[in-house]
């Protein structure tokens, strides 16, 4: 059945009066392939990632800042997979050609990121000055064990309205990087104070508030990940303690439980085009934290089908949105971040989140493969 945007809206609104009481785990998925088929899925995922990297390399002079987020996440994720395989002693259990492809993906994504950053600096100087540190190697090197969401009882009624602006998120990231305070010199130059991890109570409240969905919720997870990856864990725990809040991992679990409920809704709605970007972003962000419930083979099949075979990117005819969303009562629904369309309709942010999500799939497909061989998860 095909869903129109109106069908999707009605389905979303219907959720506001009830909560999900069960969330899918890999063992609940409708389709888990045999061992050989698992490796075939892995090869297809590698092929899709390779084509995405080819796109980013070809367009590296023209893409926006969000594109490098994708390639940096791929780089970090491949590093984590290789390190975990080595430290767990399971490197020998993986075919050598698979290890070679993971290594090449890590190196290729690193090279592309490094080649693209100077052009981001030239093309988006103000934005780069504010959140450019986000593009440094290692920010997304968050090494979490695979796990399931446990706070299923804390899934709130679905809220279809976006409550956070892109600028709100960027301002809070700038506090982390120490780029929010600007001093004007006599020579008319802007000097950033460089106070790292200056996390305000205002931003902390904004990024830990419960009840959000959509991109507003993904902003919150993104903020917590960046703060940790940038070395601000101590400040985060102090803020949580001073506000009588549970641990940071409690927020991870609660936010990803709600994101998984939303991802499941999108999947059951036949992956509406205007929600595909969000769906992939959810898998990327919660996958980085080790949550494996987002990784199902029928979901992977859908993501793989969205890539443009010729250009290697992900496109979307529904962007920019050409309808009056106020008539659908989706007043604040918008495209995530500063989406940019480059040659032949390729979308930078959508391709970036696709690459980031597929990088997480590499790990979880390998875990399925090892489990089928009787080994433990990496």
Tab-separated table of C-alpha atoms in Angstrom:
chain	number	residue	atom	x	y	z
A	1	UNK	CA	0.000	0.000	0.000
A	2	UNK	CA	1.316	3.444	-0.873
A	3	UNK	CA	0.918	6.211	1.686
A	4	UNK	CA	0.315	9.824	0.769
A	5	UNK	CA	1.622	12.543	3.074
A	6	UNK	CA	-1.937	12.946	4.372
A	7	UNK	CA	-2.096	9.207	5.202
A	8	UNK	CA	1.159	9.524	7.096
A	9	UNK	CA	-0.088	12.546	9.008
A	10	UNK	CA	-3.239	10.718	10.094
A	11	UNK	CA	-1.127	7.782	11.249
A	12	UNK	CA	1.207	10.053	13.206
A	13	UNK	CA	-1.652	11.880	14.886
A	14	UNK	CA	-3.279	8.600	15.842
A	15	UNK	CA	-0.152	7.793	17.849
A	16	UNK	CA	-0.519	10.845	20.078
A	17	UNK	CA	-3.111	9.074	22.220
A	18	UNK	CA	-1.156	5.893	22.913
A	19	UNK	CA	2.338	4.564	23.430
A	20	UNK	CA	4.321	1.721	21.946
A	21	UNK	CA	4.650	-1.083	24.472
A	22	UNK	CA	7.012	-3.262	22.440
A	23	UNK	CA	10.013	-2.503	20.299
A	24	UNK	CA	11.593	-4.698	17.668
A	25	UNK	CA	14.927	-6.387	18.275
A	26	UNK	CA	16.934	-8.250	15.638
A	27	UNK	CA	15.520	-11.559	16.863
A	28	UNK	CA	12.007	-10.225	16.228
A	29	UNK	CA	12.737	-9.223	12.644
A	30	UNK	CA	10.671	-10.883	9.948
A	31	UNK	CA	13.741	-11.869	7.964
A	32	UNK	CA	17.164	-12.995	9.148
A	33	UNK	CA	19.184	-14.445	6.265
A	34	UNK	CA	21.314	-17.571	6.280
A	35	UNK	CA	25.063	-17.194	6.791
A	36	UNK	CA	25.922	-16.919	3.085
A	37	UNK	CA	23.088	-14.466	2.492
A	38	UNK	CA	24.291	-12.418	5.455
A	39	UNK	CA	27.642	-11.942	3.722
A	40	UNK	CA	25.798	-11.030	0.519
A	41	UNK	CA	23.965	-8.283	2.415
A	42	UNK	CA	27.306	-7.131	3.772
A	43	UNK	CA	28.784	-6.969	0.261
A	44	UNK	CA	25.790	-4.972	-0.965
A	45	UNK	CA	26.207	-2.593	1.952
A	46	UNK	CA	29.891	-2.178	1.097
A	47	UNK	CA	28.990	-1.533	-2.549
A	48	UNK	CA	26.482	1.156	-1.570
A	49	UNK	CA	29.004	2.795	0.761
A	50	UNK	CA	31.677	2.699	-1.949
A	51	UNK	CA	29.355	4.459	-4.395
A	52	UNK	CA	28.545	7.079	-1.762
A	53	UNK	CA	32.247	7.686	-1.197
A	54	UNK	CA	32.732	8.055	-4.956
A	55	UNK	CA	30.006	10.701	-4.965
A	56	UNK	CA	31.580	12.608	-2.062
A	57	UNK	CA	35.005	12.499	-3.684
A	58	UNK	CA	33.627	13.697	-7.015
A	59	UNK	CA	31.721	16.582	-5.401
A	60	UNK	CA	34.102	17.410	-2.548
A	61	UNK	CA	34.561	20.997	-3.742
A	62	UNK	CA	30.818	21.661	-3.714
A	63	UNK	CA	29.237	19.734	-0.842
A	64	UNK	CA	28.285	21.307	2.476
A	65	UNK	CA	29.466	20.771	6.032
A	66	UNK	CA	26.971	18.005	6.726
A	67	UNK	CA	28.571	15.838	4.056
A	68	UNK	CA	31.803	15.614	6.055
A	69	UNK	CA	29.807	14.529	9.096
A	70	UNK	CA	28.865	11.430	7.121
A	71	UNK	CA	32.384	10.614	5.976
A	72	UNK	CA	33.813	11.221	9.471
A	73	UNK	CA	31.215	8.873	10.969
A	74	UNK	CA	32.117	6.205	8.399
A	75	UNK	CA	35.799	6.646	9.246
A	76	UNK	CA	35.182	6.380	13.004
A	77	UNK	CA	32.778	3.451	12.679
A	78	UNK	CA	35.151	1.396	10.538
A	79	UNK	CA	37.931	2.088	13.046
A	80	UNK	CA	35.732	0.879	15.881
A	81	UNK	CA	34.779	-2.309	14.024
A	82	UNK	CA	38.422	-3.158	13.274
A	83	UNK	CA	39.510	-2.417	16.844
A	84	UNK	CA	36.710	-4.473	18.368
A	85	UNK	CA	37.409	-7.425	16.101
A	86	UNK	CA	41.089	-7.313	17.008
A	87	UNK	CA	40.659	-6.904	20.762
A	88	UNK	CA	37.977	-9.609	20.905
A	89	UNK	CA	40.204	-12.062	19.052
A	90	UNK	CA	37.616	-12.525	16.311
A	91	UNK	CA	39.528	-10.927	13.465
A	92	UNK	CA	40.404	-14.396	12.201
A	93	UNK	CA	36.706	-15.347	12.078
A	94	UNK	CA	35.974	-12.748	9.387
A	95	UNK	CA	36.921	-13.426	5.735
A	96	UNK	CA	40.031	-11.483	4.734
A	97	UNK	CA	38.303	-9.764	1.819
A	98	UNK	CA	35.759	-8.318	4.287
A	99	UNK	CA	38.530	-6.939	6.494
A	100	UNK	CA	40.171	-5.439	3.402
A	101	UNK	CA	36.978	-3.633	2.442
A	102	UNK	CA	36.471	-2.263	5.946
A	103	UNK	CA	40.050	-0.995	5.958
A	104	UNK	CA	39.663	0.613	2.531
A	105	UNK	CA	36.429	2.291	3.579
A	106	UNK	CA	38.091	3.708	6.678
A	107	UNK	CA	41.012	5.091	4.695
A	108	UNK	CA	38.880	6.373	1.827
A	109	UNK	CA	36.422	8.187	4.100
A	110	UNK	CA	39.328	9.762	5.993
A	111	UNK	CA	40.958	10.970	2.772
A	112	UNK	CA	37.689	12.423	1.486
A	113	UNK	CA	37.016	14.216	4.763
A	114	UNK	CA	40.479	15.751	4.812
A	115	UNK	CA	40.170	16.839	1.177
A	116	UNK	CA	36.725	18.385	1.707
A	117	UNK	CA	37.287	20.376	4.909
A	118	UNK	CA	39.318	23.196	3.240
A	119	UNK	CA	36.466	23.793	0.791
A	120	UNK	CA	33.929	23.890	3.634
A	121	UNK	CA	36.125	26.546	5.231
A	122	UNK	CA	36.071	28.573	2.009
A	123	UNK	CA	32.412	28.065	1.116
A	124	UNK	CA	30.841	28.343	4.593
A	125	UNK	CA	33.304	30.448	6.635
A	126	UNK	CA	30.845	31.689	9.277
A	127	UNK	CA	29.256	28.295	9.814
A	128	UNK	CA	32.686	26.660	9.876
A	129	UNK	CA	33.908	29.146	12.476
A	130	UNK	CA	31.000	28.188	14.725
A	131	UNK	CA	30.833	24.397	14.449
A	132	UNK	CA	33.846	23.468	12.323
A	133	UNK	CA	35.417	21.483	15.209
A	134	UNK	CA	32.645	18.957	14.584
A	135	UNK	CA	34.627	17.807	11.546
A	136	UNK	CA	37.795	16.840	13.414
A	137	UNK	CA	38.835	13.173	13.268
A	138	UNK	CA	37.794	11.099	16.262
A	139	UNK	CA	34.788	13.102	17.460
A	140	UNK	CA	32.488	10.185	16.620
A	141	UNK	CA	34.849	7.526	18.012
A	142	UNK	CA	32.308	6.393	20.620
A	143	UNK	CA	32.922	2.755	21.441
A	144	UNK	CA	29.722	1.269	22.903
A	145	UNK	CA	28.854	-2.384	23.298
A	146	UNK	CA	25.873	-3.648	21.328
A	147	UNK	CA	22.704	-3.451	23.393
A	148	UNK	CA	18.938	-3.291	23.279
A	149	UNK	CA	16.860	-0.374	24.506
A	150	UNK	CA	15.626	-1.176	27.989
A	151	UNK	CA	13.403	1.792	28.850
A	152	UNK	CA	10.418	0.693	26.813
A	153	UNK	CA	8.040	2.021	29.428
A	154	UNK	CA	9.380	5.546	28.873
A	155	UNK	CA	8.152	5.921	25.298
A	156	UNK	CA	5.974	9.017	25.314
A	157	UNK	CA	2.961	9.757	23.100
A	158	UNK	CA	4.106	10.785	19.647
A	159	UNK	CA	4.547	14.540	19.135
A	160	UNK	CA	4.476	15.428	15.416
A	161	UNK	CA	5.582	19.040	15.957
A	162	UNK	CA	9.202	20.142	15.756
A	163	UNK	CA	10.132	22.323	18.722
A	164	UNK	CA	13.818	22.971	18.071
A	165	UNK	CA	15.301	25.219	15.413
A	166	UNK	CA	18.552	24.392	13.660
A	167	UNK	CA	20.057	27.550	15.140
A	168	UNK	CA	19.216	26.366	18.662
A	169	UNK	CA	21.185	23.183	18.137
A	170	UNK	CA	24.130	24.962	16.542
A	171	UNK	CA	24.307	27.501	19.374
A	172	UNK	CA	24.545	24.689	21.904
A	173	UNK	CA	27.223	22.906	19.879
A	174	UNK	CA	29.169	26.166	19.734
A	175	UNK	CA	29.234	26.174	23.540
A	176	UNK	CA	30.848	22.746	23.489
A	177	UNK	CA	33.478	23.844	20.992
A	178	UNK	CA	34.168	27.174	22.688
A	179	UNK	CA	33.172	29.136	19.593
A	180	UNK	CA	30.058	30.853	20.937
A	181	UNK	CA	31.794	33.809	22.587
A	182	UNK	CA	33.187	36.347	20.123
A	183	UNK	CA	35.468	39.281	20.950
A	184	UNK	CA	35.768	42.131	18.428
A	185	UNK	CA	39.366	43.408	18.235
A	186	UNK	CA	40.443	46.973	17.369
A	187	UNK	CA	41.537	45.663	13.980
A	188	UNK	CA	37.965	44.509	13.340
A	189	UNK	CA	38.747	40.803	13.571
A	190	UNK	CA	36.558	38.282	15.368
A	191	UNK	CA	38.405	36.261	17.994
A	192	UNK	CA	36.743	33.179	19.483
A	193	UNK	CA	37.396	32.752	23.188
A	194	UNK	CA	38.062	29.020	22.900
A	195	UNK	CA	36.429	28.055	26.226
A	196	UNK	CA	35.863	24.338	25.714
A	197	UNK	CA	32.844	22.508	27.180
A	198	UNK	CA	31.158	25.711	28.306
A	199	UNK	CA	27.763	24.018	28.548
A	200	UNK	CA	25.049	26.375	29.785
A	201	UNK	CA	22.043	25.406	31.859
A	202	UNK	CA	19.820	26.723	29.066
A	203	UNK	CA	21.315	24.353	26.511
A	204	UNK	CA	21.364	21.451	28.928
A	205	UNK	CA	17.653	21.905	29.618
A	206	UNK	CA	16.948	22.150	25.901
A	207	UNK	CA	18.889	18.999	25.086
A	208	UNK	CA	17.562	16.778	27.887
A	209	UNK	CA	13.871	17.725	27.803
A	210	UNK	CA	11.549	14.765	27.340
A	211	UNK	CA	8.650	14.574	24.896
A	212	UNK	CA	10.294	15.456	21.560
A	213	UNK	CA	10.235	13.462	18.354
A	214	UNK	CA	11.496	13.875	14.798
A	215	UNK	CA	14.540	16.035	14.167
A	216	UNK	CA	14.138	17.760	17.529
A	217	UNK	CA	14.853	14.428	19.215
A	218	UNK	CA	17.741	13.609	16.896
A	219	UNK	CA	19.279	17.014	17.749
A	220	UNK	CA	19.267	15.959	21.404
A	221	UNK	CA	21.014	12.633	20.788
A	222	UNK	CA	23.473	14.366	18.456
A	223	UNK	CA	24.303	16.945	21.129
A	224	UNK	CA	24.963	14.298	23.788
A	225	UNK	CA	27.183	12.320	21.412
A	226	UNK	CA	29.182	15.354	20.337
A	227	UNK	CA	29.669	16.520	23.918
A	228	UNK	CA	31.041	13.121	24.879
A	229	UNK	CA	33.136	12.743	21.733
A	230	UNK	CA	34.648	16.203	22.229
A	231	UNK	CA	35.785	15.391	25.758
A	232	UNK	CA	33.040	17.015	27.825
A	233	UNK	CA	31.818	13.920	29.700
A	234	UNK	CA	32.793	15.330	33.098
A	235	UNK	CA	30.765	18.495	32.520
A	236	UNK	CA	27.811	16.414	31.327
A	237	UNK	CA	27.814	14.267	34.466
A	238	UNK	CA	28.136	17.379	36.651
A	239	UNK	CA	25.124	18.958	34.945
A	240	UNK	CA	23.080	15.797	35.288
A	241	UNK	CA	24.027	15.521	38.957
A	242	UNK	CA	23.271	19.178	39.719
A	243	UNK	CA	19.848	18.787	38.085
A	244	UNK	CA	19.107	15.561	39.995
A	245	UNK	CA	18.932	13.672	36.708
A	246	UNK	CA	19.902	10.049	36.048
A	247	UNK	CA	23.073	9.193	34.195
A	248	UNK	CA	23.828	10.224	30.617
A	249	UNK	CA	23.265	6.624	29.565
A	250	UNK	CA	19.718	6.925	30.883
A	251	UNK	CA	19.108	9.689	28.337
A	252	UNK	CA	20.675	7.570	25.605
A	253	UNK	CA	18.328	4.717	26.357
A	254	UNK	CA	15.211	6.842	26.737
A	255	UNK	CA	15.821	8.927	23.615
A	256	UNK	CA	16.726	5.931	21.446
A	257	UNK	CA	13.681	4.009	22.708
A	258	UNK	CA	11.515	6.822	21.382
A	259	UNK	CA	13.487	7.066	18.146
A	260	UNK	CA	13.067	3.334	17.609
A	261	UNK	CA	9.303	3.649	18.059
A	262	UNK	CA	9.267	6.403	15.451
A	263	UNK	CA	11.488	4.439	13.068
A	264	UNK	CA	9.156	1.472	13.392
A	265	UNK	CA	6.215	3.719	12.527
A	266	UNK	CA	8.010	5.034	9.442
A	267	UNK	CA	8.766	1.467	8.342
A	268	UNK	CA	5.161	0.349	8.872
A	269	UNK	CA	4.063	3.375	6.841
A	270	UNK	CA	6.051	2.008	3.877
A	271	UNK	CA	8.912	4.489	4.279
A	272	UNK	CA	7.320	7.745	3.021
A	273	UNK	CA	9.880	9.678	0.996
A	274	UNK	CA	9.735	12.762	3.189
A	275	UNK	CA	10.682	10.638	6.227
A	276	UNK	CA	13.476	8.566	4.708
A	277	UNK	CA	16.142	11.100	5.689
A	278	UNK	CA	14.975	11.066	9.317
A	279	UNK	CA	14.730	7.261	9.320
A	280	UNK	CA	18.376	6.895	8.263
A	281	UNK	CA	19.502	9.560	10.723
A	282	UNK	CA	17.866	7.665	13.569
A	283	UNK	CA	19.712	4.465	12.663
A	284	UNK	CA	23.002	6.353	12.382
A	285	UNK	CA	22.790	8.212	15.695
A	286	UNK	CA	21.480	5.380	17.859
A	287	UNK	CA	23.676	2.852	16.061
A	288	UNK	CA	26.724	4.838	17.159
A	289	UNK	CA	25.569	4.275	20.747
A	290	UNK	CA	25.317	0.517	20.206
A	291	UNK	CA	21.534	0.160	19.889
A	292	UNK	CA	20.943	-2.730	17.529
A	293	UNK	CA	17.150	-2.625	17.334
A	294	UNK	CA	17.405	-0.260	14.360
A	295	UNK	CA	19.173	-2.894	12.266
A	296	UNK	CA	16.784	-5.189	10.491
A	297	UNK	CA	17.368	-6.727	7.114
A	298	UNK	CA	14.098	-5.543	5.593
A	299	UNK	CA	14.987	-2.012	6.712
A	300	UNK	CA	18.422	-2.395	5.166
A	301	UNK	CA	16.849	-3.586	1.930
A	302	UNK	CA	14.810	-0.379	1.802
A	303	UNK	CA	17.816	1.895	2.416
A	304	UNK	CA	19.891	0.151	-0.248
A	305	UNK	CA	17.089	0.663	-2.769
A	306	UNK	CA	17.079	4.442	-2.244
A	307	UNK	CA	20.541	5.021	-3.679
A	308	UNK	CA	20.818	6.379	-7.204
A	309	UNK	CA	22.773	3.699	-9.056
A	310	UNK	CA	24.396	6.049	-11.562
A	311	UNK	CA	25.417	8.918	-9.305
A	312	UNK	CA	25.981	7.009	-6.059
A	313	UNK	CA	24.088	9.604	-4.045
A	314	UNK	CA	20.663	9.702	-2.426
A	315	UNK	CA	18.093	11.975	-4.028
A	316	UNK	CA	14.599	13.160	-3.153
A	317	UNK	CA	12.013	14.711	-5.407
A	318	UNK	CA	10.090	15.885	-2.343
A	319	UNK	CA	12.889	18.332	-1.446
A	320	UNK	CA	12.400	21.217	-1.241
A	321	UNK	CA	8.885	20.656	-0.008
A	322	UNK	CA	6.507	22.242	-2.474
A	323	UNK	CA	3.266	22.079	-0.496
A	324	UNK	CA	1.737	24.116	2.294
A	325	UNK	CA	2.414	21.962	5.334
A	326	UNK	CA	0.359	24.215	7.577
A	327	UNK	CA	-2.727	22.701	5.993
A	328	UNK	CA	-1.530	19.355	7.333
A	329	UNK	CA	-0.800	20.816	10.770
A	330	UNK	CA	2.896	19.978	10.423
A	331	UNK	CA	3.866	23.557	11.091
A	332	UNK	CA	7.461	23.014	12.084
A	333	UNK	CA	8.253	19.941	9.991
A	334	UNK	CA	11.283	20.746	7.879
A	335	UNK	CA	14.289	19.269	6.177
A	336	UNK	CA	17.134	18.499	8.556
A	337	UNK	CA	19.979	20.989	8.619
A	338	UNK	CA	21.069	22.901	5.553
A	339	UNK	CA	20.266	20.393	2.849
A	340	UNK	CA	22.105	21.127	-0.384
A	341	UNK	CA	21.352	19.817	-3.825
A	342	UNK	CA	24.371	19.418	-6.098
A	343	UNK	CA	24.788	17.945	-9.568
A	344	UNK	CA	21.940	15.895	-11.034
A	345	UNK	CA	19.728	16.265	-7.974
A	346	UNK	CA	22.060	14.660	-5.420
A	347	UNK	CA	21.292	15.656	-1.827
A	348	UNK	CA	24.259	16.185	0.486
A	349	UNK	CA	22.623	15.638	3.865
A	350	UNK	CA	20.565	12.661	2.757
A	351	UNK	CA	23.621	10.932	1.298
A	352	UNK	CA	25.572	11.766	4.446
A	353	UNK	CA	23.046	10.198	6.843
A	354	UNK	CA	22.702	7.188	4.515
A	355	UNK	CA	26.454	6.585	4.653
A	356	UNK	CA	26.458	7.042	8.436
A	357	UNK	CA	23.584	4.568	8.867
A	358	UNK	CA	25.110	1.983	6.533
A	359	UNK	CA	28.405	2.225	8.430
A	360	UNK	CA	26.513	1.081	11.527
A	361	UNK	CA	24.903	-1.715	9.516
A	362	UNK	CA	28.384	-3.065	8.723
A	363	UNK	CA	28.958	-3.731	12.404
A	364	UNK	CA	25.563	-5.287	13.059
A	365	UNK	CA	25.664	-7.491	9.964
A	366	UNK	CA	29.055	-8.755	11.131
A	367	UNK	CA	27.563	-9.474	14.539
A	368	UNK	CA	24.757	-11.466	12.910
A	369	UNK	CA	27.379	-13.382	10.937
A	370	UNK	CA	29.384	-14.155	14.084
A	371	UNK	CA	26.259	-15.158	16.001
A	372	UNK	CA	25.386	-17.569	13.188
A	373	UNK	CA	28.857	-19.078	13.642
A	374	UNK	CA	28.268	-19.414	17.368
A	375	UNK	CA	30.498	-16.494	18.359
A	376	UNK	CA	29.639	-13.582	20.627
A	377	UNK	CA	28.840	-10.076	19.375
A	378	UNK	CA	31.724	-7.687	18.870
